[in-house]
mmCIF file of C-alpha atoms and ligand atoms in Angstrom:
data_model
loop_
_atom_site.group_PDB
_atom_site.id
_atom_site.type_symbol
_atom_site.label_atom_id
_atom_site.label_comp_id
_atom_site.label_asym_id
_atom_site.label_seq_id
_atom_site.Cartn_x
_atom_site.Cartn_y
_atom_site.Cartn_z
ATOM 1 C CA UNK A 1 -16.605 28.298 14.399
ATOM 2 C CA UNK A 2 -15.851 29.120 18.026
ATOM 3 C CA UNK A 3 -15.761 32.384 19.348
ATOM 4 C CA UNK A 4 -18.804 34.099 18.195
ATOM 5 C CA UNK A 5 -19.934 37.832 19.167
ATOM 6 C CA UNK A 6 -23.603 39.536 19.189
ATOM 7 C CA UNK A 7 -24.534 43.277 19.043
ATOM 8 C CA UNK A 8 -27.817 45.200 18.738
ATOM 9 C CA UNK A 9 -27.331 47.999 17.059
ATOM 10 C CA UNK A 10 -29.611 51.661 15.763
ATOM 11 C CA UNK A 11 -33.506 51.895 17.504
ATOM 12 C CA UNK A 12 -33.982 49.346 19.982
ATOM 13 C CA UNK A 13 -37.086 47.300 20.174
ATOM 14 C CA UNK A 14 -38.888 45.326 22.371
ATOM 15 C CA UNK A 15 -37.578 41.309 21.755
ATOM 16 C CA UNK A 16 -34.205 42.564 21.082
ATOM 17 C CA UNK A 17 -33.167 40.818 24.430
ATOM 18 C CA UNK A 18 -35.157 37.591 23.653
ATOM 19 C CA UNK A 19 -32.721 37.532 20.489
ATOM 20 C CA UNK A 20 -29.506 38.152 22.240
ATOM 21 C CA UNK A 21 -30.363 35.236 24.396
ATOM 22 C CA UNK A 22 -31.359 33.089 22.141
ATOM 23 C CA UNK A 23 -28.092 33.584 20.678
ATOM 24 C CA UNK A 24 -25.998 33.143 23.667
ATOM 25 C CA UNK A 25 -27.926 29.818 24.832
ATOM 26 C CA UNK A 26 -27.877 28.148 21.234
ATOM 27 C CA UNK A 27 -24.468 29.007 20.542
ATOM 28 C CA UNK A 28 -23.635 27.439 24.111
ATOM 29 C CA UNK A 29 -25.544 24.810 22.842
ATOM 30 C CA UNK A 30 -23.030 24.588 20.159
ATOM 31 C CA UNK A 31 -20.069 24.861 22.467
ATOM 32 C CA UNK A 32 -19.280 28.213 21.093
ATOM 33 C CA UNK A 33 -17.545 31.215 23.071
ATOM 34 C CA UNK A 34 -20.442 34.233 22.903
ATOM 35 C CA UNK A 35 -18.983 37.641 23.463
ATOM 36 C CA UNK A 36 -21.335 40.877 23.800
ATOM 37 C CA UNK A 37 -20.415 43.818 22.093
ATOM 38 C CA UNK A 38 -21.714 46.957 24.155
ATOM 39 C CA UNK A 39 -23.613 49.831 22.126
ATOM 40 C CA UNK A 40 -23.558 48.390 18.912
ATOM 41 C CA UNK A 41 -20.695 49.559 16.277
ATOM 42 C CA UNK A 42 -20.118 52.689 18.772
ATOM 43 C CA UNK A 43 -19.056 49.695 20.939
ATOM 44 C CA UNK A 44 -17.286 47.755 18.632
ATOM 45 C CA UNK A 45 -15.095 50.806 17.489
ATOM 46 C CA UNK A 46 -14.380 50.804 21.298
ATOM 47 C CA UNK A 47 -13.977 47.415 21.980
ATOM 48 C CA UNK A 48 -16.409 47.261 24.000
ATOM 49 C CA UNK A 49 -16.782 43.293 24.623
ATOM 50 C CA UNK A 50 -18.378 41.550 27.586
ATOM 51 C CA UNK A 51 -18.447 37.679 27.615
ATOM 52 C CA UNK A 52 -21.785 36.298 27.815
ATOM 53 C CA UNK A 53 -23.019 32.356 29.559
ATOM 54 C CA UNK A 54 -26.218 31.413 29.271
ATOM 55 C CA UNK A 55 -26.343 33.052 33.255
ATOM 56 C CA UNK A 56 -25.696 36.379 31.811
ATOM 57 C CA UNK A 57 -28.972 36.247 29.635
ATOM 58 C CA UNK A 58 -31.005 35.047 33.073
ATOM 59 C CA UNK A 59 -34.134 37.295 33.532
ATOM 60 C CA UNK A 60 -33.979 39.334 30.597
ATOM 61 C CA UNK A 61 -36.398 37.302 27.835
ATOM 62 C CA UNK A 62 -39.435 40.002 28.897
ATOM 63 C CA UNK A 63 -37.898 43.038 29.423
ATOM 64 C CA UNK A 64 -38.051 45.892 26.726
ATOM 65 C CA UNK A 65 -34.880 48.078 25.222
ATOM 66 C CA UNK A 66 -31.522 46.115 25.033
ATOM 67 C CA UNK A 67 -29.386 44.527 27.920
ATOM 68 C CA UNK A 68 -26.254 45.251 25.464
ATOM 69 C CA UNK A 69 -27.248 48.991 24.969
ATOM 70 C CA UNK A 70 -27.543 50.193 21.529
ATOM 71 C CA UNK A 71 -26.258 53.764 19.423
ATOM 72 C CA UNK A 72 -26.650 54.547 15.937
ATOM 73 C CA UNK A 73 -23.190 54.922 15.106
ATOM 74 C CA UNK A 74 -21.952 57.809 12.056
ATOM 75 C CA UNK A 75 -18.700 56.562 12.402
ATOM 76 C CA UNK A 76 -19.466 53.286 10.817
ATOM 77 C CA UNK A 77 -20.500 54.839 7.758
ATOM 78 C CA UNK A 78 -17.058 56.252 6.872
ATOM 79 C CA UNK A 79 -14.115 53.939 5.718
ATOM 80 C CA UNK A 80 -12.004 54.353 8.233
ATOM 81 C CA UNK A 81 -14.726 53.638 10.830
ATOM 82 C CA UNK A 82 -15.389 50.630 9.063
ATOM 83 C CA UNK A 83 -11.906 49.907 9.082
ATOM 84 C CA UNK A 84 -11.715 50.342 12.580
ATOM 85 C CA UNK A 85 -14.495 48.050 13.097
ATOM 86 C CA UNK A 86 -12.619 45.179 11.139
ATOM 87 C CA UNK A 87 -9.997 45.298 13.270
ATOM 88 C CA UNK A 88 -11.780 45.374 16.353
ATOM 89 C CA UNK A 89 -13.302 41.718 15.050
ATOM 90 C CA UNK A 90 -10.472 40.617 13.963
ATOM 91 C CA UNK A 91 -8.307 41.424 16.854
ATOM 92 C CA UNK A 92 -10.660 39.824 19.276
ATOM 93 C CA UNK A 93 -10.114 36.513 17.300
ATOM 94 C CA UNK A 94 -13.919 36.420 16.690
ATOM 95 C CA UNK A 95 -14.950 33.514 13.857
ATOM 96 C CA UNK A 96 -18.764 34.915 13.790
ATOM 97 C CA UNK A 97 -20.747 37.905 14.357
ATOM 98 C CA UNK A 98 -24.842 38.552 14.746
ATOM 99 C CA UNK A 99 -25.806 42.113 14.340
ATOM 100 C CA UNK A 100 -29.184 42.503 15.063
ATOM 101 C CA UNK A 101 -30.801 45.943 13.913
ATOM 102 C CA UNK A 102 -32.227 47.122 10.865
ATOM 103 C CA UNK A 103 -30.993 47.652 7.229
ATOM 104 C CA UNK A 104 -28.030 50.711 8.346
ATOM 105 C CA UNK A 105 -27.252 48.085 10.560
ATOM 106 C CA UNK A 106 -26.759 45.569 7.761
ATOM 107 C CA UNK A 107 -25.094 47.573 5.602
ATOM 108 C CA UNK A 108 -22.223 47.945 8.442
ATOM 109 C CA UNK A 109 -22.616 43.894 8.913
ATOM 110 C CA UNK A 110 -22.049 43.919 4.836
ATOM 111 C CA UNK A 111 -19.233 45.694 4.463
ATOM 112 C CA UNK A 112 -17.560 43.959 7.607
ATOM 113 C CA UNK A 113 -18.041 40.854 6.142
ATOM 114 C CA UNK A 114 -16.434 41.727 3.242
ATOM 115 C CA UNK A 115 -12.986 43.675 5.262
ATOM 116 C CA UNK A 116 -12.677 40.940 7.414
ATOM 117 C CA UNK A 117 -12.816 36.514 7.582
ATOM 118 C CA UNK A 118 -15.183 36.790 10.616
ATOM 119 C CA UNK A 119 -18.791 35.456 8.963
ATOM 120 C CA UNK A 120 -21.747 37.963 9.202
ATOM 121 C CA UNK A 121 -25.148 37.388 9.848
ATOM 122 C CA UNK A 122 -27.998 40.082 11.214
ATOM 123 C CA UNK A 123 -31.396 39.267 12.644
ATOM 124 C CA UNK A 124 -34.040 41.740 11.920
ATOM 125 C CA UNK A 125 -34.661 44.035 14.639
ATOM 126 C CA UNK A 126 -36.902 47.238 14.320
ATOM 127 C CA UNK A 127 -40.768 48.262 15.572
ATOM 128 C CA UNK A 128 -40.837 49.764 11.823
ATOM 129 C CA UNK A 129 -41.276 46.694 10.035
ATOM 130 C CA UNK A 130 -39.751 48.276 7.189
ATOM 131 C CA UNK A 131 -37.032 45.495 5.766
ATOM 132 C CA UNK A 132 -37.118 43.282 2.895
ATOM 133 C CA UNK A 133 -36.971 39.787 3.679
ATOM 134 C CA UNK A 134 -38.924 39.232 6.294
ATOM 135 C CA UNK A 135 -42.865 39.550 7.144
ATOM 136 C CA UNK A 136 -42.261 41.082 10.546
ATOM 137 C CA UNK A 137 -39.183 42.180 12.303
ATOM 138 C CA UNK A 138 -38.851 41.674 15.592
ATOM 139 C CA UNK A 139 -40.332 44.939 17.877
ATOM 140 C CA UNK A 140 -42.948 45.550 15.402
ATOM 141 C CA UNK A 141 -45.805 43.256 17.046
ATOM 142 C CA UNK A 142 -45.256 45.199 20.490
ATOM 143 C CA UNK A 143 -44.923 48.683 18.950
ATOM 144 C CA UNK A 144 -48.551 47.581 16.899
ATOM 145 C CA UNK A 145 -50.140 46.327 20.875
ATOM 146 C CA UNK A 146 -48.661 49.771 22.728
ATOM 147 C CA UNK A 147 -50.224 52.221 20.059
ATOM 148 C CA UNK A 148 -53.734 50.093 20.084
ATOM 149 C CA UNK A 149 -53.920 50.108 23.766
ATOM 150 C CA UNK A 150 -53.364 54.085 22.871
ATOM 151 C CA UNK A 151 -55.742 54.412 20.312
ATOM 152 C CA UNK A 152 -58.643 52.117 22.191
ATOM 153 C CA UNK A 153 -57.683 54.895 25.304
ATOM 154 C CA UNK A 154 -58.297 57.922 23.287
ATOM 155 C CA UNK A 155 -61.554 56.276 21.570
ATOM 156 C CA UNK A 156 -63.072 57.024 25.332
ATOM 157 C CA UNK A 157 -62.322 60.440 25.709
ATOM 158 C CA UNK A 158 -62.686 61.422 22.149
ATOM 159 C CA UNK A 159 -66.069 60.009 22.275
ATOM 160 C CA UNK A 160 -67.237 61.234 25.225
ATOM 161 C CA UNK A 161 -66.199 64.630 23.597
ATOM 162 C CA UNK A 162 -67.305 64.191 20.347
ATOM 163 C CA UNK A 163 -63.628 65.084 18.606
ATOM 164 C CA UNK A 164 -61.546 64.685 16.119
ATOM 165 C CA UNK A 165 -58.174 63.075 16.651
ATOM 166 C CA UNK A 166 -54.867 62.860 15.199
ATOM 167 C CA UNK A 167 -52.575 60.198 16.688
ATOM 168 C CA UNK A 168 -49.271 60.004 15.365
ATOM 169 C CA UNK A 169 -47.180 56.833 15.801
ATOM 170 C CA UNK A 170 -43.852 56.000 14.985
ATOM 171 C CA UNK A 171 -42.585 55.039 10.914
ATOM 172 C CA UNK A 172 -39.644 56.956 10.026
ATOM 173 C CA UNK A 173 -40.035 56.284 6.140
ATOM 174 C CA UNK A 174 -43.022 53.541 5.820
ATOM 175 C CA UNK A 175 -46.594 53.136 7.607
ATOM 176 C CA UNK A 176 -46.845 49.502 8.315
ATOM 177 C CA UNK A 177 -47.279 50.557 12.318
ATOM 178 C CA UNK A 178 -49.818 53.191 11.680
ATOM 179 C CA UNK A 179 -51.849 50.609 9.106
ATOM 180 C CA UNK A 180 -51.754 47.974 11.698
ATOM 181 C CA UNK A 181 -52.575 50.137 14.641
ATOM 182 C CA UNK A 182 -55.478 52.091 12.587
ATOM 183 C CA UNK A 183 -56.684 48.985 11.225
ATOM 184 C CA UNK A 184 -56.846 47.081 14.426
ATOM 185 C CA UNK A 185 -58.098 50.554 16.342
ATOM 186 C CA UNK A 186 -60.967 51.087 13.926
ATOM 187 C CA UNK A 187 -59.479 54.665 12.856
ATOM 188 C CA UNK A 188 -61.141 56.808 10.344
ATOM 189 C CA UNK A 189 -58.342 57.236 8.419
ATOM 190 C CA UNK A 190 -54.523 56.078 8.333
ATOM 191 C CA UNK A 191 -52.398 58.515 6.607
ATOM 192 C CA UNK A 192 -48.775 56.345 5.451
ATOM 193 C CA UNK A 193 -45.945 57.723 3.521
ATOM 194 C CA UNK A 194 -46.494 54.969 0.631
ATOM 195 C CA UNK A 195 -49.699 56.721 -0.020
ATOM 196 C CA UNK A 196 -50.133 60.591 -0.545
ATOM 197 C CA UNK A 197 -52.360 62.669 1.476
ATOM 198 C CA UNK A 198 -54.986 64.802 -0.004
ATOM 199 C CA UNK A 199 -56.132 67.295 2.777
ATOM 200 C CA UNK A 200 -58.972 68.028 0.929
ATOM 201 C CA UNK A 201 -59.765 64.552 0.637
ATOM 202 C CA UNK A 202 -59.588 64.211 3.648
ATOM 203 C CA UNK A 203 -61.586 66.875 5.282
ATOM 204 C CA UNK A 204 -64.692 65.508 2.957
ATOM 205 C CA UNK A 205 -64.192 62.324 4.894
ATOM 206 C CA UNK A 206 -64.055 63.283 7.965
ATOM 207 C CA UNK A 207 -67.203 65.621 7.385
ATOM 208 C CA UNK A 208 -68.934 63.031 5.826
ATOM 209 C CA UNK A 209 -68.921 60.709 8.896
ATOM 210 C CA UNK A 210 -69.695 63.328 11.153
ATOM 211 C CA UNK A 211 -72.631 63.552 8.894
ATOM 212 C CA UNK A 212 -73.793 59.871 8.681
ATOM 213 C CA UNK A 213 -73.671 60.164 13.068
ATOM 214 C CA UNK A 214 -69.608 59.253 14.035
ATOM 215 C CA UNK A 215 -69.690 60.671 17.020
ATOM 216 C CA UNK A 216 -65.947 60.917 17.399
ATOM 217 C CA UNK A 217 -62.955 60.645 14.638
ATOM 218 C CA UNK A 218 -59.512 59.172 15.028
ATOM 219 C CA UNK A 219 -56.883 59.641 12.209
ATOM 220 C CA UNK A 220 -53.596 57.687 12.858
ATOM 221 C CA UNK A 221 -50.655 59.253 11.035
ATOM 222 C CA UNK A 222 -47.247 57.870 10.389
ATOM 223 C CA UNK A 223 -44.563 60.160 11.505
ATOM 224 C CA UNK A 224 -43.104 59.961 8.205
ATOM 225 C CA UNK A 225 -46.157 60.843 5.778
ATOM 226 C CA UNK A 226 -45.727 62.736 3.145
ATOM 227 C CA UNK A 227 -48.101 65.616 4.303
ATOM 228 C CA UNK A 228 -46.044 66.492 7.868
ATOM 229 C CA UNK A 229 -46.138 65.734 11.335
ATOM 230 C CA UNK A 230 -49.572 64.846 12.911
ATOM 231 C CA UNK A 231 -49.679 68.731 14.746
ATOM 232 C CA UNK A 232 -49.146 70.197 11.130
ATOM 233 C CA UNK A 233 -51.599 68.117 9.391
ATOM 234 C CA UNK A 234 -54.187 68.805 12.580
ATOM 235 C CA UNK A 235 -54.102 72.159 12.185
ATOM 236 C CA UNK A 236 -54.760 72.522 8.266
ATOM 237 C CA UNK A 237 -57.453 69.767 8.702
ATOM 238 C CA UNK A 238 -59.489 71.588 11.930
ATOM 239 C CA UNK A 239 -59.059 74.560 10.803
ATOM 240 C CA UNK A 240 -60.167 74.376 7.108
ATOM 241 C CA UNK A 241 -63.358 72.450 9.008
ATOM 242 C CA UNK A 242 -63.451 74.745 11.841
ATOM 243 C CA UNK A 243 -63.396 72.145 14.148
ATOM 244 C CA UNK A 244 -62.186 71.684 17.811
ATOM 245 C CA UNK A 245 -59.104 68.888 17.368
ATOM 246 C CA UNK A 246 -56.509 67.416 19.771
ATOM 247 C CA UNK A 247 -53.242 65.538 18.937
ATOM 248 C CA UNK A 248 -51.792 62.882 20.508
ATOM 249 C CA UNK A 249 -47.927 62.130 19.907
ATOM 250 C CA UNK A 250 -47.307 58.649 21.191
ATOM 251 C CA UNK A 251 -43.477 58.517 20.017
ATOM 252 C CA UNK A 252 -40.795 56.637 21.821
ATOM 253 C CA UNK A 253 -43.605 55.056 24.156
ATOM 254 C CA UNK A 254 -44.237 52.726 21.614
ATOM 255 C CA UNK A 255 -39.815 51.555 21.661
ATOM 256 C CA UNK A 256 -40.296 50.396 25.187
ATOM 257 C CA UNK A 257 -42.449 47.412 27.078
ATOM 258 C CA UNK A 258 -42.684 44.303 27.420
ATOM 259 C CA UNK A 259 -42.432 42.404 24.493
ATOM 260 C CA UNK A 260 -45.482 40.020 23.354
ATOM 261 C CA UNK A 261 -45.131 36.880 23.245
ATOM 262 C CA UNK A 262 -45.019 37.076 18.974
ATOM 263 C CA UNK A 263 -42.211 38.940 19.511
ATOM 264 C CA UNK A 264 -40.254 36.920 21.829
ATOM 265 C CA UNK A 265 -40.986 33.912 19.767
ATOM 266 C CA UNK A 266 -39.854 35.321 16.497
ATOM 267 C CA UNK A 267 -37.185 36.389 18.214
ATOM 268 C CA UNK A 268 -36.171 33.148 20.072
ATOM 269 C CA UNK A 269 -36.744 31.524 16.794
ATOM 270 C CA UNK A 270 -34.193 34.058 14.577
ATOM 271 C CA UNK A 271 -31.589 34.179 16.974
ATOM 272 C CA UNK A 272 -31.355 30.110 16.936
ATOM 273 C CA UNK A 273 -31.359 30.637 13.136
ATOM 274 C CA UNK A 274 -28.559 33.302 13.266
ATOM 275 C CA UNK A 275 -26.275 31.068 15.170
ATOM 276 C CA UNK A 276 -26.830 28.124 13.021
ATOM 277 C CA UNK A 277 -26.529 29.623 10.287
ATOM 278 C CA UNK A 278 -23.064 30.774 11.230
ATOM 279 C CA UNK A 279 -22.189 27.190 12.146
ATOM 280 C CA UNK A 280 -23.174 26.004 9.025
ATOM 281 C CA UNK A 281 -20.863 28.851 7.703
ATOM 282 C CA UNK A 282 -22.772 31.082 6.040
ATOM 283 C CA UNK A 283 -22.148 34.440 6.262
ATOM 284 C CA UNK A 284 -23.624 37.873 5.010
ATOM 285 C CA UNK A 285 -27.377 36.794 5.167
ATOM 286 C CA UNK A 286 -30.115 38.455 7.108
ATOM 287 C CA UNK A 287 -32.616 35.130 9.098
ATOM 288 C CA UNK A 288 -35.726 36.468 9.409
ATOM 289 C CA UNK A 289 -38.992 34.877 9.083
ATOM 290 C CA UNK A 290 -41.100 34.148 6.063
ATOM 291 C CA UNK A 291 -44.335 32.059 5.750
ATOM 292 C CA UNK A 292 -44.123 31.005 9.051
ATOM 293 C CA UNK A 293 -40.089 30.011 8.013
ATOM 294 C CA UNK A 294 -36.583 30.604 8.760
ATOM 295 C CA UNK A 295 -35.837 32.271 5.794
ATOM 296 C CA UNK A 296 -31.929 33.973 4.517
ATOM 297 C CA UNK A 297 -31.663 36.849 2.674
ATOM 298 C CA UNK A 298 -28.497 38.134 1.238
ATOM 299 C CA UNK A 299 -27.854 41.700 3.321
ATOM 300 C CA UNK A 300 -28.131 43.737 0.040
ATOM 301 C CA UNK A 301 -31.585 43.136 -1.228
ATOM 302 C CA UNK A 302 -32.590 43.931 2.815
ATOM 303 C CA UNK A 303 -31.983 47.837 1.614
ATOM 304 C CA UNK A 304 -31.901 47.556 -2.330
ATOM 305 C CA UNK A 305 -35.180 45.995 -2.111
ATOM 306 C CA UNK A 306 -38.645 47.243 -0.658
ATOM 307 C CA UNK A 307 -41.470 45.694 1.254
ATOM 308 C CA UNK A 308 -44.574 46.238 0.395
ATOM 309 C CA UNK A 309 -47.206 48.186 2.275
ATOM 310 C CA UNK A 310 -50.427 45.339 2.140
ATOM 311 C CA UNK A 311 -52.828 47.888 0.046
ATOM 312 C CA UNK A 312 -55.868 45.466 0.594
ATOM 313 C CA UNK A 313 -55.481 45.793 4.380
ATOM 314 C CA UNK A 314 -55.197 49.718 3.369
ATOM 315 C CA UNK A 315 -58.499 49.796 1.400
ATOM 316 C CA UNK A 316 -60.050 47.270 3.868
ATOM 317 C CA UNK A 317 -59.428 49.772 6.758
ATOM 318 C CA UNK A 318 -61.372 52.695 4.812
ATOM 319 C CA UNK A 319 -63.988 50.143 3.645
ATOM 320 C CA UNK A 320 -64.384 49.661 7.774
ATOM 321 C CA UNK A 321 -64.043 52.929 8.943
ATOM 322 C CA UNK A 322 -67.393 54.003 7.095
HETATM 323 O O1 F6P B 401 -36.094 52.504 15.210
HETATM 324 C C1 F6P B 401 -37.027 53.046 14.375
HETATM 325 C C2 F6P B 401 -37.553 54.321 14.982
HETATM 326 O O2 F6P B 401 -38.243 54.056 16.158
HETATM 327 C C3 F6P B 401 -38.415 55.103 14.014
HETATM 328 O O3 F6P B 401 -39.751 54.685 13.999
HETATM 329 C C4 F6P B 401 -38.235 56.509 14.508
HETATM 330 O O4 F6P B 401 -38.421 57.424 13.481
HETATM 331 C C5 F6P B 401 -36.815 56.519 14.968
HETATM 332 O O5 F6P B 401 -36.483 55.192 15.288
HETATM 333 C C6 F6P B 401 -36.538 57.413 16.142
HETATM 334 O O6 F6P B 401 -35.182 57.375 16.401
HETATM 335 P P1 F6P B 401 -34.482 58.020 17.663
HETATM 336 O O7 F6P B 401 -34.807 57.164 18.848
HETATM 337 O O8 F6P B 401 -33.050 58.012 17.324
HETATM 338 O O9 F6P B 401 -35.081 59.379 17.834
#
């Protein structure tokens, strides 16, 4: 292994950039070669490469998005875009490749592993949370911080008002943000996609803790529940209760930031993982974290398999919202 190249790839998160560095300064540790690949697979279709020292990673270990820019890429999903993309690696005489993303992202890192001698490995990188194999990706700890600071802001107002609130917060298909966020934010209710909503459930809820003196309710919805968006569920809820409502989207606010410091050490600590696990010469493995460990997961359970939604943090959170 010498020449080794690093990509962030689909929705950036915050720690993204602690990763990359980590990977340049441990594989220079190495004596490896570490080439950046600009905009992910859109990039590498490109040939987009830039060569990265351990200078070009100065400065960047707290800032939020991704220094190598990032796309979600359709063309990697076809055969001859991945076909494209083998070439590209193999052409730039690359021995080793870290895609850091989420499980589309490993499913490109799969199948280029397999078209190709270069050795694979991805590092998980999404505020979602949602891939098998590790507890926490990396993003998802800052995502969880930006929508509580949110949620402890709107507590003010929609006390002071006496209102029901619907925050919705990002989770394309699963609700481990909106658990965490609700849990930590003391919300009322947390509607997720793994769980599915009752409207009429919840109205009773909500009217019930109006009754026993809540001055003010916050529901936190997943963008991806089953029910809608939080403006459609907001307006079936208030007006079946004919009550005064506001909804607060907090979207793509929650991508950017600084990244805690959980996240820039899980980060530091995968993308020294990723690089020696490619010295060590494995290759089409996810390194993410579990039980406190490095852990490696073969790329096809990270999508064949699900993570599981904790459902006693889920009943704990109504248990404390009473
Ligand atoms: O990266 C995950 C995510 O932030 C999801 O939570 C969200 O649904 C999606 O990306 C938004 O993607 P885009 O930035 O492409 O609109």
């Amino acid at each position: 292994m010498k020449r080794i190249a690093v990509l962030t790839s689909g929705g950036d998160a915050p720690g993204m950039n602690a990763a990359v560095r980590a990977v340049v300064r441990c594989g220079s540790a190495y004596g490896l070669e570490v080439i950046g690949i600009r905009r992910g697979y859109a990039g590498l279709l490109e040939r987009e490469f830039v060569s990265l020292g351990p200078r070009s990673v100065a400065n960047v270990l707290h800032r939020g998005g991704t220094l190598l820019g990032t796309a979600r890429c359709e063309e990697m999903k076809t055969p001859e875009g991945l076909r494209r993309g083998a070439d590209s690696l193999e052409e730039a005489s690359l021995d080793g490749l870290v895609a850091i993303g989420g499980d589309g992202t490993f499913r490109g890192a799969q199948a280029l592993a397999e078209l190709t001698h270069v050795h694979v490995v991805g590092i998980p990188g999404t505020i979602d949370n949602d891939v098998y194999g590790t507890d926490f990706t990396i993003g998802f700890d800052t995502a969880v911080n930006t929508g509580l600071d949110a949620i402890d802001r709107i507590r003010d107002t929609a006390e002071a008002h006496q209102r029901l609130f619907f925050v919705e917060v990002m989770g394309r298909t699963r609700g481990f943000i909106a658990l965490d966020v609700g849990l930590a934010g003391g919300a009322e209710e947390v509607l997720v996609p793994e769980v599915r909503t009752d409207i009429d459930a919840l109205c009773a809820s909500i009217r019930t803790q109006f009754e026993a003196g809540k001055r003010a309710s916050i529901i936190v919805v997943a963008e991806g529940d089953d029910a809608g968006r939080a403006f459609e569920i907001a307006e079936r809820v208030g007006t079946k209760l004919e009550m005064d409502y506001r909804v607060c989207v907090i979207g793509h606010v929650q991508r950017g930031g600084a990244p805690t410091a959980r996240d820039r050490l899980l980060a530091s600590k995968l993308g020294s993982g990723a690089v020696r696990a490619l010295v060590e010469g494995r290759t089409g493995v996810m390194v993410g974290e579990l039980a406190g460990k490095v852990a490696e997961t073969p790329f096809e359970l990270t999508w064949s398999q699900q993570k599981e939604l904790d459902m006693d943090m889920f009943h704990l959170m109504r248990t404390l919202a009473r």
